[in-house]
Amino acid sequence: MSIWQKAYDTFEYNASQIGKFEEGKQPLAPVGHILKKVDVEIAIDLGGHFVSAEKLDSSDCKTLIPVTEDSAGRTGEANDRPHPLCDKLKYLSPSGKSAYSAYLEQLRGWEESEFSSPKLTAVLKYVEGGSIVSDLRKKGVISETKEENPFVRWRVVGEQEEACYKDKELFKKFQEYQDKLNSDKPKSLCMISGKPDVLTHNYPKGVVSSKFNSKLISTNDKTNYTYRGRFEDDDQAITVGYTASQKVHNALSWLCENQGDTQGNRVFVCWNPEGKRVVIPTIPFVPKKVVIKPSDYKKALTDTLDGYRNKLPKDKDVVIAAFDAPSDGRLSIAYYSEIHSSDFYERLENWYDTCCIPNGNFGIQSPSLYSIVSCAFGTERDVVGKGGNTISRLEVPNKVLGEQIQRLLVCMTERKPVPSDIVSAICRNASQPLRYSDKPPERGQDNRSKVLFTACAVLRKYLNDKSKEEKWTMELDTNNHDRSYLFGRLLAVMEYAEHAADWTEKRETNAIRLQEKFCQQPLTTAYKIELKLKPYYKQMKPGTCNFCKRLIGDIFAAVNECDQDELNRPLKETYLLGYYLQRRALDYNTNNSDNGGTDNEHTEE
């Protein structure tokens, strides 16, 4: 099926949510209505007399308004396309001239029909009175001197449901009125609903609120590229009924607003058409408690996903889509996929089970897709945080962020390997620690540690997927004689030794400063770092000194068993896993009597 059919089905399945207002959620708009940000609410009585007016804040500005086919897709200020009830001030004031006349003519048509309401009569009388600008100025809602054009909604005092934008009976009357107007128009087969309907040629905008003017379907370009070489008119390209178009666009808008995750220039949305709750894959799984053992992590992951799995039969669909607005007027479907729920959750579980590694005091974790992209392609910049403190953040251009997260989303949901360019980029960054701050914010992790953790989690998944077995574990493997892995362990021990001489001294170790060079000439650089360790050995306690020397000697001995011609050649990315896991092992075993360092002080990274 297509996204149009799935969105249409979503509207039908979730009809109970039409016009339903819940705190923090957007209601599903009825056919013939859209959700619009409104600036001002005017209250009038049933006689059409002004009562009050107030400016609306961002928490109360989203409003359901009736629209015609033409007004729903209007761009710019098309004076001849007013909305039927709520609109901008220029349509409601005599100073708007043609816009004002068009608004009144349209509202009178509805008010004089069999589908009228006392609210329509009250609004019509008030707008005909022409006092709206002076009333708003008297209340200080608009300026006395400045030209303003706020969007206005209505409240009719004296009615059981005063707010026009919450009146389901009014929604129904407008739909019936529109059906009456369309009853005499010719009908054709709608390709979405499969039913005869009046075809639409002007599609709604606003599926993604941040790109409100962008449309998914546009057929107004008759001179350039729309039909070139294929069709003579838009009906040959696509035939969509008015009702189906409204249901599809309103359902997608509802989904994007309530379940969408905006990443860069794209909005990602994941849903089940029947309204069952599903996991949003771009939002990471994080265990509720810190878990150290891989078995505990796997259990926490399975339990969490089972909570979703048990509520959605295996044969039901999960739909994933990504929307992008390459220009102000065009909204594209950048990605679309339909997956059975059983496959969807199996693939999510596989991703989080394979793309994870211990993350210091946070326990075993899987980095978010955002973290992977920001660590691979981000640039560190200082920004002012909420508390006024300066923090270092990894920033990625919106276009790059959206595109790369989509690539990873495909890997996650279609069980494809992580792109090698992402793996290379993030491992290269982790090998240049001096590029990143090691000062953590009040909450969270410093960028240097974050890049290293994320690189190792992604690299481990990449290597294991490639070998189709868990060759690279989350624990230090002292039996692994991979040359790069061994050199990574060696770098970690030499870094530890320099720190162990004085844990209170805050400075970059020689291991950190020379890490980038170490990757290119590991043997030569390792000897240089070892020579620099001699004065530090004198500052250590005997047990710690003996432990470090013995461990460095053991690793050097293992390195020397490798191919001698390869020893000083550039390291592979696997050195990062040896480095990362050896650092972790040293941190955990600082007070362990088995390591020969019984007199060693507690250490912290």
Short mmCIF file of C-alpha atoms in Angstrom, two decimals, residues 68 116 132 207 301 317 465 578 586:
data_model
loop_
_atom_site.label_atom_id
_atom_site.label_comp_id
_atom_site.label_asym_id
_atom_site.label_seq_id
_atom_site.Cartn_x
_atom_site.Cartn_y
_atom_site.Cartn_z
CA THR A 68 -12.88 25.48 1.84
CA SER A 116 -26.79 27.44 9.93
CA ILE A 132 -13.61 45.04 14.88
CA VAL A 207 1.09 18.65 7.20
CA LEU A 301 15.39 -4.38 26.57
CA ASP A 317 1.41 -2.98 10.34
CA ASP A 465 27.48 -7.74 11.89
CA GLY A 578 41.03 -2.44 23.14
CA LEU A 586 41.45 -0.52 35.01
#
